XYZ file of N, CA and C in Angstrom:
249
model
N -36.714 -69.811 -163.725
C -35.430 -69.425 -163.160
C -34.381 -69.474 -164.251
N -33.497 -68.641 -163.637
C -32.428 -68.552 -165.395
C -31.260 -68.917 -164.073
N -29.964 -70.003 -164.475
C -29.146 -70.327 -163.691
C -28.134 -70.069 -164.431
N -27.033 -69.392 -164.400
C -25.774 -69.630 -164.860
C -24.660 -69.597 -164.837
N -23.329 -69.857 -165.065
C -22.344 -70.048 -165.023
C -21.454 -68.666 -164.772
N -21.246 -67.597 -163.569
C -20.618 -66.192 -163.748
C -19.462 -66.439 -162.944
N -18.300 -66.517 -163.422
C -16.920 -66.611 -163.124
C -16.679 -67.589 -162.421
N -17.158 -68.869 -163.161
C -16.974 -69.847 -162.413
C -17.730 -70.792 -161.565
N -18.684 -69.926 -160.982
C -19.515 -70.308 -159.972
C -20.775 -70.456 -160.713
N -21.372 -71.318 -160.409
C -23.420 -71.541 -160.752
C -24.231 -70.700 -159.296
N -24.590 -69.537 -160.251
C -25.537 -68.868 -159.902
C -26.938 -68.935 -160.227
N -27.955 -68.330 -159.536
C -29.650 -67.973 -159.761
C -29.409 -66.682 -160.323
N -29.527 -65.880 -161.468
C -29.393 -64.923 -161.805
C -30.599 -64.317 -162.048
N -31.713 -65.119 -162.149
C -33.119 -64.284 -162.079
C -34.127 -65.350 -162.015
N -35.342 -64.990 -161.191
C -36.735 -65.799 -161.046
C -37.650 -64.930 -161.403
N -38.317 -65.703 -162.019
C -40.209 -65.257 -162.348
C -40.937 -65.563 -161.677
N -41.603 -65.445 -160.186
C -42.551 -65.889 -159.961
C -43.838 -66.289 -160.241
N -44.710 -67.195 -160.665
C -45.821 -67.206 -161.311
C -47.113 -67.331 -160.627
N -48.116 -67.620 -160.848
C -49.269 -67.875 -159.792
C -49.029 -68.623 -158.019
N -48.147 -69.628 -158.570
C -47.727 -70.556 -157.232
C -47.753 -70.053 -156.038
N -48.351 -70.501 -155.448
C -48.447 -69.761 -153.747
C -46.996 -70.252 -153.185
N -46.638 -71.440 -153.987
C -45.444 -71.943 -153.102
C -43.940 -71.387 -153.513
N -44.762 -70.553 -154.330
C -43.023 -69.566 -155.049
C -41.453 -68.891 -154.301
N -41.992 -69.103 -152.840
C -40.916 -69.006 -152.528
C -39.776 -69.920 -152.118
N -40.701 -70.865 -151.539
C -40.361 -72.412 -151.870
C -39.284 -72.321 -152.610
N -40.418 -72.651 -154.288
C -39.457 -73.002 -155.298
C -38.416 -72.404 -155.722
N -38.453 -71.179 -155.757
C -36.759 -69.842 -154.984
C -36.160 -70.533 -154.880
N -36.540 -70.980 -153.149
C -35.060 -71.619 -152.521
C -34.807 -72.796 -153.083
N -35.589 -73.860 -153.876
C -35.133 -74.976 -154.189
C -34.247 -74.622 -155.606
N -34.497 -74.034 -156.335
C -34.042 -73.378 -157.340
C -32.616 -73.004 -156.916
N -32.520 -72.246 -155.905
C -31.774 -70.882 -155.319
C -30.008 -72.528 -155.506
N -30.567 -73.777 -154.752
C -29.597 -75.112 -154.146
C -29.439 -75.615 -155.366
N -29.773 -75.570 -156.786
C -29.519 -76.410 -157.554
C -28.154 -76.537 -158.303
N -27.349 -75.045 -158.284
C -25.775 -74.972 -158.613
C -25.518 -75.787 -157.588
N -25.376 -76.055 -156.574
C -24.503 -77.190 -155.081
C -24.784 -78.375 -155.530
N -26.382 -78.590 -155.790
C -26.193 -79.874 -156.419
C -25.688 -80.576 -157.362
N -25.596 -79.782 -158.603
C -25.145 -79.899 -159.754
C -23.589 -80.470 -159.608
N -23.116 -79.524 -158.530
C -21.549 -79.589 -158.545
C -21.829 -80.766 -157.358
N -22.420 -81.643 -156.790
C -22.896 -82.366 -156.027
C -22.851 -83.772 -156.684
N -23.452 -83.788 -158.102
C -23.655 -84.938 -158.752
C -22.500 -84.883 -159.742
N -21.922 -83.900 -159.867
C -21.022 -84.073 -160.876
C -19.337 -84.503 -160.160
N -19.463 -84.264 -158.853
C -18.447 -84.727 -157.863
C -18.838 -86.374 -157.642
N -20.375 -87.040 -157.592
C -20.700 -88.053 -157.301
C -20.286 -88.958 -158.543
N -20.639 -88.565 -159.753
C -20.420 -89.146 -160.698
C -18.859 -89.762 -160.758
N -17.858 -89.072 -160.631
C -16.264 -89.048 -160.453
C -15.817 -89.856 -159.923
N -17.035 -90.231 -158.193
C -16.646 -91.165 -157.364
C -17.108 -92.632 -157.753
N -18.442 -92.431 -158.586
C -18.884 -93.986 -158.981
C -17.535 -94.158 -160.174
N -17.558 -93.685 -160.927
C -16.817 -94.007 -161.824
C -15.700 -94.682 -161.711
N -15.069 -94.323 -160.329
C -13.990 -95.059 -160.096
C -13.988 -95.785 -159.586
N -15.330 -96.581 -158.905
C -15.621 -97.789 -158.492
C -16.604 -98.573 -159.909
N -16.725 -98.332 -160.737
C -17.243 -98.864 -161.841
C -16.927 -100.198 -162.014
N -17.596 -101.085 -161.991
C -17.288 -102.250 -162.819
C -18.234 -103.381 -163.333
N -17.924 -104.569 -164.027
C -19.009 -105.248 -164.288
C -18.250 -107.130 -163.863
N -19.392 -107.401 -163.235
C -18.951 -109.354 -163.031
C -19.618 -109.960 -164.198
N -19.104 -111.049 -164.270
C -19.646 -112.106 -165.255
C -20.191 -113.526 -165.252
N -21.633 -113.306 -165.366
C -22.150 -114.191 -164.594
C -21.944 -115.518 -165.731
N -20.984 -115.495 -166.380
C -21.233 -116.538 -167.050
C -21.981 -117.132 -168.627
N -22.505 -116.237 -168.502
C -23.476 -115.806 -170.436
C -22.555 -114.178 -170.692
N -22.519 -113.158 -169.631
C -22.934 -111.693 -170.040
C -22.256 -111.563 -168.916
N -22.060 -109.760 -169.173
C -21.078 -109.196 -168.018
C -22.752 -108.271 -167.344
N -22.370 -107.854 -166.107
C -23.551 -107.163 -165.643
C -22.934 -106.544 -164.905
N -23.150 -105.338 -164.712
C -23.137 -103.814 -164.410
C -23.278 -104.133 -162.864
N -21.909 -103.601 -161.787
C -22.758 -103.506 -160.666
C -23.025 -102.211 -160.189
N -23.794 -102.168 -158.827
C -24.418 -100.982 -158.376
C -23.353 -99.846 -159.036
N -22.412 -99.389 -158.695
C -21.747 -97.851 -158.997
C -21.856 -97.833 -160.662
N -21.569 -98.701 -161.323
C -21.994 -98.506 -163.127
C -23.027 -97.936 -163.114
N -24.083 -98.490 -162.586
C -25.688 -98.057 -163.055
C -25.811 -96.898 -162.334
N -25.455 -96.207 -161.213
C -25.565 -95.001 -160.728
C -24.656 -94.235 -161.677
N -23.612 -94.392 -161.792
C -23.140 -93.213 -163.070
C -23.512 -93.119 -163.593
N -24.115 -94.091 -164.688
C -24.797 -94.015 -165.910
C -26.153 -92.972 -165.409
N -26.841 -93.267 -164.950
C -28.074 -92.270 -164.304
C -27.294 -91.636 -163.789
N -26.329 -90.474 -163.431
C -25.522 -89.154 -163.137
C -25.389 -88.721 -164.364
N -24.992 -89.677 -165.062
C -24.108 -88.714 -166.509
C -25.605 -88.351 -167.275
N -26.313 -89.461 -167.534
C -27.982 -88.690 -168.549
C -28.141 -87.389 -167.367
N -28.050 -87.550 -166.108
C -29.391 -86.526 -165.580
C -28.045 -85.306 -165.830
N -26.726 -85.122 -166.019
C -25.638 -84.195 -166.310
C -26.067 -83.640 -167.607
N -26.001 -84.243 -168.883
C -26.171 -84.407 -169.919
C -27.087 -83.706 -169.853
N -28.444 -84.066 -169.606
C -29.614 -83.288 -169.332
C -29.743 -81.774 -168.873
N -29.181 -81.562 -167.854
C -29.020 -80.311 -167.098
C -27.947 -79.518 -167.889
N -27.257 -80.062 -168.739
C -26.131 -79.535 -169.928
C -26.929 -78.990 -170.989
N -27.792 -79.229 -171.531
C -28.434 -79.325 -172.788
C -28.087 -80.354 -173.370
N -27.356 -81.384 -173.297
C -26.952 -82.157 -174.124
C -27.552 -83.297 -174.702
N -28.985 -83.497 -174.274
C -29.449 -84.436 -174.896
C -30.565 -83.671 -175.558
């Protein structure tokens, strides 16, 4: 699948189907992945602003919304080319 960016919006701009019987399937899962994208990249925004870390006393430690951004921003990064 080729996905990209046309005035703004994340589009499916072309699929290859290959042997897969389940190819249409993967279409439509393909077809949802701009919503998600803009899905996790809206989610990311929201952990972020609940971000923080306690201190247990040796070390600071990350709670739940840190460690979910952090895993938003690699799997962003990722889906960017950026890593």
């Amino acid at each position: 699948a080729v996905i990209r960016k046309v005035e703004g919006v994340w589009q499916t701009v072309a699929y290859c189907p290959n042997e897969n019987a389940n190819w249409r399937e993967d279409a439509r899962r393909i077809s949802t992945l701009p919503e998600m994208f803009e899905a996790a990249k809206d989610a990311l925004e929201y952990f972020d602003q609940r971000a923080d870390a306690d201190h247990n006393g040796r070390a600071f430690i990350a709670n739940e919304e840190m460690k979910l951004a952090a895993a938003l921003r690699a799997a962003i990064a990722k889906a960017e080319g950026r890593t």
